[in-house]
CSV table of C-alpha atoms in Angstrom, one decimal:
chain,number,residue,atom,x,y,z
A,1,MET,CA,22.5,-20.2,-5.2
A,2,ALA,CA,25.2,-19.2,-7.8
A,3,SER,CA,25.6,-22.8,-9.0
A,4,ARG,CA,21.8,-23.1,-9.7
A,5,PRO,CA,20.8,-20.2,-12.0
A,6,GLY,CA,17.1,-19.3,-11.8
A,7,VAL,CA,16.6,-20.9,-8.4
A,8,VAL,CA,16.0,-17.6,-6.6
A,9,GLU,CA,13.4,-16.5,-9.2
A,10,GLN,CA,11.7,-19.9,-8.9
A,11,ILE,CA,11.5,-19.7,-5.1
A,12,LEU,CA,10.1,-16.1,-5.2
A,13,ALA,CA,7.6,-17.0,-7.9
A,14,GLU,CA,6.3,-20.0,-5.8
A,15,GLN,CA,6.9,-18.8,-2.3
A,16,PRO,CA,6.6,-21.2,0.6
A,17,PRO,CA,4.1,-20.3,3.3
A,18,ALA,CA,5.4,-17.3,5.2
A,19,GLN,CA,4.9,-19.0,8.6
A,20,GLU,CA,7.2,-21.8,7.5
A,21,VAL,CA,9.8,-19.3,6.3
A,22,ALA,CA,9.6,-17.4,9.6
A,23,LEU,CA,10.2,-20.6,11.6
A,24,TRP,CA,13.0,-21.7,9.3
A,25,TRP,CA,14.8,-18.3,9.6
A,26,GLY,CA,14.4,-18.3,13.4
A,27,ASP,CA,16.0,-21.8,13.6
A,28,LEU,CA,19.1,-20.8,11.6
A,29,ALA,CA,22.3,-20.1,13.4
A,30,THR,CA,23.5,-16.5,13.2
A,31,ASP,CA,26.5,-17.4,11.0
A,32,ARG,CA,24.1,-19.2,8.5
A,33,GLN,CA,21.9,-16.2,8.4
A,34,ALA,CA,24.8,-13.9,7.7
A,35,ALA,CA,26.1,-16.3,5.0
A,36,LEU,CA,22.7,-16.2,3.3
A,37,GLU,CA,22.5,-12.4,3.5
A,38,ASN,CA,25.8,-12.2,1.7
A,39,ALA,CA,25.1,-15.0,-0.8
A,40,SER,CA,21.5,-14.1,-1.9
A,41,PRO,CA,20.3,-10.7,-0.9
A,42,GLN,CA,17.7,-10.8,-3.7
A,43,LEU,CA,16.1,-13.9,-2.2
A,44,LEU,CA,16.1,-12.6,1.4
A,45,GLY,CA,14.9,-9.2,0.4
A,46,ASN,CA,11.7,-10.5,-1.1
A,47,LEU,CA,10.9,-13.7,0.8
A,48,GLU,CA,7.8,-13.3,3.0
A,49,GLY,CA,8.5,-14.4,6.5
A,50,VAL,CA,12.1,-13.1,6.7
A,51,PRO,CA,12.4,-10.2,9.3
A,52,TYR,CA,11.8,-6.8,7.7
A,53,THR,CA,15.1,-5.4,8.9
A,54,ILE,CA,17.0,-8.1,7.0
A,55,ARG,CA,14.8,-7.5,3.9
A,56,ASP,CA,15.5,-3.8,4.0
A,57,ILE,CA,19.3,-4.3,4.2
A,58,SER,CA,19.2,-7.0,1.5
A,59,ASN,CA,17.1,-4.9,-0.9
A,60,ARG,CA,19.2,-1.8,-0.4
A,61,THR,CA,22.3,-3.9,-1.2
A,62,VAL,CA,20.7,-5.1,-4.5
A,63,LEU,CA,19.5,-1.6,-5.3
A,64,ASP,CA,22.8,0.1,-4.8
A,65,GLU,CA,24.8,-2.7,-6.6
A,66,THR,CA,22.4,-2.6,-9.6
A,67,ILE,CA,22.6,1.2,-9.8
A,68,VAL,CA,26.4,1.0,-10.0
A,69,GLU,CA,26.3,-1.7,-12.7
A,70,LEU,CA,23.8,0.2,-14.8
A,71,SER,CA,25.7,3.4,-14.5
A,72,ALA,CA,28.8,1.6,-15.7
A,73,VAL,CA,26.9,0.4,-18.8
A,74,VAL,CA,25.5,3.9,-19.5
A,75,ASP,CA,29.1,5.3,-19.4
A,76,SER,CA,30.6,2.5,-21.4
A,77,ASP,CA,31.1,2.1,-25.2
A,78,ALA,CA,28.3,-0.4,-25.4
A,79,GLY,CA,25.8,-0.1,-28.3
A,80,ARG,CA,23.3,2.7,-28.2
A,81,ALA,CA,20.3,0.3,-27.7
A,82,VAL,CA,22.1,-1.3,-24.7
A,83,GLN,CA,22.9,2.1,-23.2
A,84,GLN,CA,19.3,3.3,-23.6
A,85,ALA,CA,17.9,0.2,-22.0
A,86,ALA,CA,20.4,0.6,-19.1
A,87,GLN,CA,19.4,4.2,-18.7
A,88,GLN,CA,15.7,3.4,-18.5
A,89,GLN,CA,16.3,0.8,-15.8
A,90,LEU,CA,18.6,3.3,-14.0
A,91,ASN,CA,15.9,5.9,-14.0
A,92,MET,CA,13.5,3.5,-12.5
A,93,LEU,CA,15.8,2.4,-9.7
A,94,SER,CA,16.9,6.0,-9.1
A,95,SER,CA,13.2,6.8,-8.4
A,96,ILE,CA,13.2,4.1,-5.7
A,97,SER,CA,16.4,5.4,-4.2
A,98,ALA,CA,15.1,8.9,-4.1
A,99,SER,CA,11.8,7.7,-2.5
A,100,LEU,CA,13.8,6.2,0.4
A,101,VAL,CA,15.2,9.5,1.6
A,102,PHE,CA,13.5,11.0,4.7
A,103,ASP,CA,14.3,13.7,7.1
A,104,LYS,CA,14.7,13.4,10.9
A,105,ALA,CA,11.2,14.7,11.5
A,106,ALA,CA,9.6,12.0,9.3
A,107,PRO,CA,9.2,8.3,10.0
A,108,GLU,CA,12.0,6.0,8.8
A,109,ARG,CA,11.5,4.4,5.4
A,110,THR,CA,12.4,0.8,4.7
A,111,LEU,CA,12.5,-1.2,1.4
A,112,ILE,CA,10.8,-4.5,1.9
A,113,THR,CA,10.2,-5.5,-1.8
A,114,LEU,CA,12.4,-4.9,-4.8
A,115,ASP,CA,12.4,-6.2,-8.4
A,116,VAL,CA,15.0,-4.5,-10.5
A,117,THR,CA,13.8,-6.0,-13.8
A,118,GLY,CA,11.2,-4.9,-16.3
A,119,GLN,CA,9.0,-2.0,-15.1
A,120,GLY,CA,10.1,-2.9,-11.6
A,121,ARG,CA,8.3,-3.5,-8.3
A,122,ALA,CA,8.9,-2.1,-4.9
A,123,ALA,CA,7.3,-1.6,-1.5
A,124,ILE,CA,8.4,1.2,0.8
A,125,VAL,CA,7.3,1.2,4.5
A,126,LEU,CA,6.9,4.4,6.6
A,127,GLY,CA,7.1,3.4,10.2
A,128,ASP,CA,7.9,0.1,11.8
A,129,LEU,CA,6.0,-3.0,10.6
A,130,SER,CA,7.4,-5.1,13.4
A,131,ASP,CA,5.5,-3.4,16.1
A,132,ALA,CA,3.0,-0.8,14.7
A,133,ASP,CA,-0.5,-1.0,16.1
A,134,TYR,CA,-2.0,-0.1,12.7
A,135,VAL,CA,-0.7,-1.1,9.3
A,136,SER,CA,-2.1,0.2,6.0
A,137,PHE,CA,-1.3,-1.0,2.5
A,138,LEU,CA,-1.8,1.5,-0.4
A,139,VAL,CA,-2.5,-0.5,-3.6
A,140,PRO,CA,-2.3,1.5,-6.9
A,141,GLY,CA,-4.0,0.8,-10.2
A,142,MET,CA,-3.4,1.4,-13.9
A,143,PHE,CA,-0.6,3.6,-15.3
A,144,PHE,CA,1.3,3.5,-12.0
A,145,THR,CA,5.0,2.8,-12.7
A,146,ILE,CA,8.0,2.8,-10.4
A,147,GLU,CA,9.8,5.4,-12.5
A,148,GLY,CA,6.8,7.7,-12.8
A,149,GLN,CA,4.9,7.3,-9.5
A,150,MET,CA,7.1,5.7,-6.8
A,151,SER,CA,7.9,9.1,-5.2
A,152,TYR,CA,4.2,10.2,-5.4
A,153,TRP,CA,3.1,6.9,-3.8
A,154,ALA,CA,5.6,7.2,-1.0
A,155,ASP,CA,4.5,10.8,-0.4
A,156,ALA,CA,0.8,9.6,-0.3
A,157,ALA,CA,1.8,6.9,2.3
A,158,SER,CA,3.6,9.6,4.2
A,159,THR,CA,0.5,11.9,4.2
A,160,LEU,CA,-1.7,9.0,5.4
A,161,TYR,CA,0.9,8.2,8.1
A,162,SER,CA,0.8,11.7,9.4
A,163,GLU,CA,-3.0,11.9,9.2
A,164,GLN,CA,-3.4,8.7,11.2
A,165,GLN,CA,-0.9,9.7,13.8
A,166,MET,CA,-2.5,13.1,14.1
A,167,TRP,CA,-5.9,11.5,14.9
A,168,LEU,CA,-4.4,9.1,17.4
A,169,ASP,CA,-2.7,11.9,19.2
A,170,HIS,CA,-6.0,13.8,19.2
A,171,PHE,CA,-7.8,10.9,20.8
A,172,ASP,CA,-5.1,10.5,23.4
A,173,SER,CA,-5.4,14.2,24.3
A,174,GLN,CA,-9.1,13.7,24.8
A,175,SER,CA,-8.7,10.7,27.0
A,176,VAL,CA,-7.7,10.0,30.6
A,177,PHE,CA,-5.6,7.1,29.4
A,178,THR,CA,-2.7,7.6,27.0
A,179,ARG,CA,-2.3,4.7,24.6
A,180,ASN,CA,0.7,5.9,22.5
A,181,GLU,CA,-0.4,3.8,19.5
A,182,THR,CA,1.7,3.8,16.4
A,183,VAL,CA,1.1,3.3,12.7
A,184,ALA,CA,3.0,2.0,9.6
A,185,THR,CA,1.9,2.7,6.0
A,186,VAL,CA,3.1,0.7,3.0
A,187,ALA,CA,3.6,2.4,-0.4
A,188,TRP,CA,3.1,-0.8,-2.2
A,189,ILE,CA,3.7,-1.2,-5.9
A,190,GLY,CA,4.1,-4.9,-5.7
A,191,TYR,CA,2.8,-6.0,-9.1
A,192,ASP,CA,3.0,-4.9,-12.7
A,193,THR,CA,0.3,-2.3,-13.0
A,194,PRO,CA,-1.4,-2.3,-16.4
A,195,ASN,CA,-1.0,0.2,-19.2
A,196,LEU,CA,-3.0,1.0,-22.3
A,197,THR,CA,-2.0,-2.2,-24.0
A,198,ASN,CA,-3.3,-4.6,-21.3
A,199,VAL,CA,-5.6,-2.6,-18.9
A,200,GLY,CA,-8.6,-4.5,-20.3
A,201,ALA,CA,-7.2,-7.9,-19.2
A,202,ILE,CA,-7.3,-9.5,-15.7
A,203,ASP,CA,-3.8,-11.0,-15.8
A,204,ASN,CA,-2.1,-8.2,-13.9
A,205,ALA,CA,-4.8,-8.3,-11.3
A,206,VAL,CA,-4.1,-12.0,-10.8
A,207,GLN,CA,-0.4,-11.1,-10.2
A,208,GLY,CA,-1.5,-8.3,-7.8
A,209,ARG,CA,-3.8,-10.7,-6.0
A,210,ASP,CA,-1.0,-13.1,-5.3
A,211,THR,CA,1.7,-10.7,-4.3
A,212,LEU,CA,-0.6,-8.6,-2.1
A,213,ALA,CA,-1.9,-11.7,-0.4
A,214,HIS,CA,1.6,-13.0,0.2
A,215,ALA,CA,2.6,-9.6,1.6
A,216,ILE,CA,-0.2,-9.6,4.1
A,217,LEU,CA,0.3,-13.2,5.1
A,218,GLY,CA,4.0,-12.4,5.5
A,219,LEU,CA,3.1,-9.6,7.9
A,220,GLN,CA,0.8,-11.8,9.9
A,221,ALA,CA,3.4,-14.5,10.1
A,222,GLN,CA,6.0,-12.0,11.4
A,223,ARG,CA,3.7,-10.5,14.0
A,224,GLY,CA,2.6,-13.9,15.5
A,225,ALA,CA,0.4,-13.3,18.6
A,226,ASP,CA,0.8,-9.5,18.3
A,227,GLN,CA,-1.3,-8.9,15.3
A,228,PRO,CA,-1.8,-5.3,14.1
A,229,TYR,CA,-5.0,-3.7,12.7
A,230,ILE,CA,-4.5,-4.2,9.0
A,231,SER,CA,-6.2,-2.1,6.3
A,232,VAL,CA,-6.0,-1.9,2.6
A,233,VAL,CA,-6.6,1.3,0.7
A,234,ALA,CA,-6.9,0.5,-3.0
A,235,HIS,CA,-7.3,2.6,-6.1
A,236,SER,CA,-8.6,1.8,-9.6
A,237,TYR,CA,-7.4,-1.5,-11.0
A,238,GLY,CA,-5.8,-2.1,-7.6
A,239,THR,CA,-9.2,-2.5,-6.1
A,240,THR,CA,-9.8,-5.5,-8.5
A,241,ALA,CA,-6.5,-7.1,-7.3
A,242,ALA,CA,-7.3,-6.4,-3.7
A,243,MET,CA,-10.8,-7.8,-3.8
A,244,MET,CA,-9.5,-10.9,-5.6
A,245,ALA,CA,-6.9,-11.4,-2.8
A,246,LEU,CA,-9.5,-10.9,-0.1
A,247,SER,CA,-12.0,-13.3,-1.7
A,248,GLU,CA,-9.7,-16.0,-3.0
A,249,TYR,CA,-7.1,-16.4,-0.2
A,250,ASP,CA,-7.8,-17.6,3.4
A,251,PHE,CA,-6.8,-14.6,5.6
A,252,GLU,CA,-8.7,-11.6,7.0
A,253,ILE,CA,-8.0,-7.9,7.3
A,254,ASP,CA,-9.8,-5.3,9.4
A,255,ALA,CA,-10.7,-2.6,6.9
A,256,LEU,CA,-10.9,-2.0,3.1
A,257,ALA,CA,-11.3,1.3,1.4
A,258,MET,CA,-11.7,1.4,-2.4
A,259,VAL,CA,-11.9,4.4,-4.8
A,260,GLY,CA,-12.3,4.6,-8.5
A,261,SER,CA,-13.0,0.8,-8.8
A,262,PRO,CA,-13.7,-1.0,-12.1
A,263,GLY,CA,-15.2,-4.0,-10.1
A,264,SER,CA,-14.1,-7.5,-9.5
A,265,PRO,CA,-15.3,-11.2,-9.6
A,266,ALA,CA,-16.3,-10.8,-5.9
A,267,GLY,CA,-20.1,-10.3,-5.8
A,268,SER,CA,-20.6,-8.6,-2.5
A,269,VAL,CA,-19.0,-7.6,0.9
A,270,GLU,CA,-19.9,-11.1,2.1
A,271,ASP,CA,-17.4,-12.5,-0.3
A,272,LEU,CA,-14.6,-10.5,1.1
A,273,ASN,CA,-12.5,-11.6,4.1
A,274,VAL,CA,-12.9,-8.2,5.9
A,275,ARG,CA,-14.0,-8.3,9.5
A,276,ASP,CA,-17.4,-6.9,10.4
A,277,GLY,CA,-18.1,-6.0,6.8
A,278,ASN,CA,-15.8,-3.0,7.2
A,279,VAL,CA,-15.7,-2.1,3.5
A,280,PHE,CA,-16.0,1.5,2.2
A,281,VAL,CA,-16.2,2.7,-1.3
A,282,GLY,CA,-15.7,6.3,-2.7
A,283,GLU,CA,-16.5,7.6,-6.2
A,284,ALA,CA,-15.4,11.1,-7.3
A,285,ALA,CA,-17.3,13.3,-9.7
A,286,TRP,CA,-16.1,12.9,-13.3
A,287,ASP,CA,-14.2,9.7,-12.5
A,288,PRO,CA,-15.0,7.5,-15.6
A,289,ILE,CA,-14.0,4.2,-14.0
A,290,PRO,CA,-16.6,3.6,-11.2
A,291,ASN,CA,-19.9,2.1,-12.3
A,292,SER,CA,-18.2,0.5,-15.3
A,293,SER,CA,-18.4,-3.0,-13.7
A,294,TYR,CA,-15.7,-3.9,-16.2
A,295,PHE,CA,-14.2,-6.8,-14.1
A,296,GLY,CA,-17.4,-7.8,-12.4
A,297,ALA,CA,-19.6,-6.5,-9.6
A,298,ASP,CA,-19.4,-2.8,-8.9
A,299,PRO,CA,-18.6,-2.3,-5.2
A,300,GLY,CA,-20.3,1.1,-5.3
A,301,THR,CA,-23.8,-0.4,-5.9
A,302,GLU,CA,-26.2,-0.8,-3.0
A,303,SER,CA,-26.5,-4.5,-3.6
A,304,PHE,CA,-22.7,-5.0,-3.0
A,305,GLY,CA,-23.2,-3.9,0.6
A,306,ALA,CA,-20.3,-1.6,1.1
A,307,HIS,CA,-20.4,1.6,3.2
A,308,SER,CA,-20.2,5.0,1.5
A,309,LEU,CA,-16.9,7.0,1.8
A,310,GLY,CA,-17.2,10.7,1.2
A,311,VAL,CA,-14.7,12.1,-1.3
A,312,SER,CA,-16.4,15.2,-2.7
A,313,GLY,CA,-15.4,17.7,0.0
A,314,SER,CA,-17.0,18.6,3.3
A,315,PHE,CA,-16.3,20.1,6.7
A,316,ASP,CA,-14.7,18.1,9.5
A,317,VAL,CA,-16.7,18.9,12.6
A,318,VAL,CA,-14.2,17.2,14.9
A,319,MET,CA,-11.1,19.1,13.7
A,320,LYS,CA,-13.1,22.2,12.6
A,321,GLN,CA,-11.5,22.4,9.2
A,322,GLU,CA,-12.6,22.4,5.5
A,323,LEU,CA,-11.9,19.3,3.5
A,324,THR,CA,-11.4,19.6,-0.2
A,325,GLY,CA,-13.0,17.4,-2.8
A,326,SER,CA,-11.6,15.0,-5.3
A,327,ILE,CA,-12.4,15.3,-9.0
A,328,GLY,CA,-11.7,12.7,-11.7
A,329,HIS,CA,-9.7,9.6,-11.3
A,330,ASN,CA,-6.5,10.7,-9.7
A,331,GLU,CA,-7.1,13.1,-6.8
A,332,TYR,CA,-8.2,10.8,-4.0
A,333,PHE,CA,-4.7,10.9,-2.4
A,334,THR,CA,-4.2,14.7,-2.4
A,335,PRO,CA,-3.4,16.1,1.1
A,336,GLY,CA,-6.3,17.9,2.7
A,337,THR,CA,-9.0,16.0,0.9
A,338,GLU,CA,-12.0,14.4,2.5
A,339,SER,CA,-10.9,11.1,1.1
A,340,MET,CA,-7.5,11.2,2.9
A,341,ARG,CA,-9.2,12.1,6.1
A,342,ASN,CA,-11.6,9.2,5.8
A,343,PHE,CA,-8.9,6.8,4.8
A,344,ALA,CA,-6.9,7.7,7.9
A,345,LEU,CA,-9.8,7.2,10.3
A,346,LEU,CA,-10.8,3.9,8.7
A,347,CYS,CA,-7.3,2.6,9.0
A,348,ILE,CA,-7.1,3.3,12.7
A,349,GLY,CA,-10.4,1.5,13.5
A,350,ARG,CA,-12.6,4.6,13.7
A,351,SER,CA,-15.0,3.9,10.9
A,352,ASP,CA,-17.7,5.5,13.1
A,353,LEU,CA,-16.1,8.9,12.2
A,354,VAL,CA,-15.9,8.3,8.4
A,355,ILE,CA,-18.1,10.9,6.6
A,356,PRO,CA,-20.4,9.2,4.0
A,357,GLU,CA,-20.9,10.8,0.7
A,358,GLN,CA,-24.5,11.7,1.3
A,359,ALA,CA,-23.5,13.7,4.4
A,360,SER,CA,-21.2,16.0,2.5
A,361,VAL,CA,-23.8,18.6,1.7
A,362,VAL,CA,-24.9,18.7,5.3
A,363,GLU,CA,-21.3,19.1,6.5
A,364,ARG,CA,-20.7,21.9,4.1
A,365,ALA,CA,-23.8,23.7,5.3
A,366,ILE,CA,-22.5,23.4,8.9
A,367,SER,CA,-19.2,24.9,7.7
A,368,PHE,CA,-20.9,27.9,6.0
A,369,ALA,CA,-23.2,28.5,9.0
A,370,SER,CA,-20.2,28.4,11.4
A,371,ARG,CA,-18.3,31.0,9.3
A,372,ASP,CA,-21.4,33.2,9.0
A,373,GLU,CA,-21.8,33.2,12.8
A,374,SER,CA,-18.2,34.2,13.4
């Protein structure tokens, strides 16, 4: 690889099918695998179809080495502009490094995607993608950067992980048969999210379409006959990228939740490769993005055919607890919200328990009646 500059970037930009990569890697002798890990961690860390444990080790190697290199530049006598650029990149990579820290009571975190250039890209997994029964991808939208939001996005994935596992444990406790099912959530910032200068263009969504599709196809290739229940929870501009991936690539997922969507070229649920039409849409009060149809059909309209996902706050009659509402464009992933509760249930195949928006007033009434009686 060292004798052919740019070859790694070219392979990653035009990735071979993940299934072929998985077969290729499985056929390699152990010494050849080790040699590749040493020679090109950047390639193995981001090549869909390579085992996730190898990708995590490779990406952490690149991350740590790049942080050391950038720190040396910052502390050197290089020009001010060079030092400032190095410091900016260092801040971005330090955000990824901090987001990988977890305590013993929390699920392990692994780094399965890493781009140390530009505004950066990363995907951090909570749980084990290799054997989880349920896998959820969290796809962000505009103004999400690695430096500014990686930690927040990893925390959102952690909250969703805990919420899903709590519900699974609850169902086990109510059943004669214990299933001991597990989950994995992916804090995915795998594309260059748009900013004020380019948020009106579709280009970044095209990139997101491709990288998200490759990530899901890579998971399906890795799991083979043992496929998990796959969900995508997308926000804002990320919903545009997700719907493009699910309408323009030939694979299926099990559930899709979208909040704060500016629309996409997909015209209806029937255009999306989501099993059983399991598509849910939520829109918070004072969120200016839904109903804009900026990039095409609005998934929140009745003609689109999606199900309603409550986000304005209600009462959970199963867990007997109040759920707070989301207001504006950026509160959908706050712990304790109705939206997070609904995301969790949808992602473990319990769409029957998702509270629709029109039911929120009724559920709140039940809450107040219950408190009055007590």
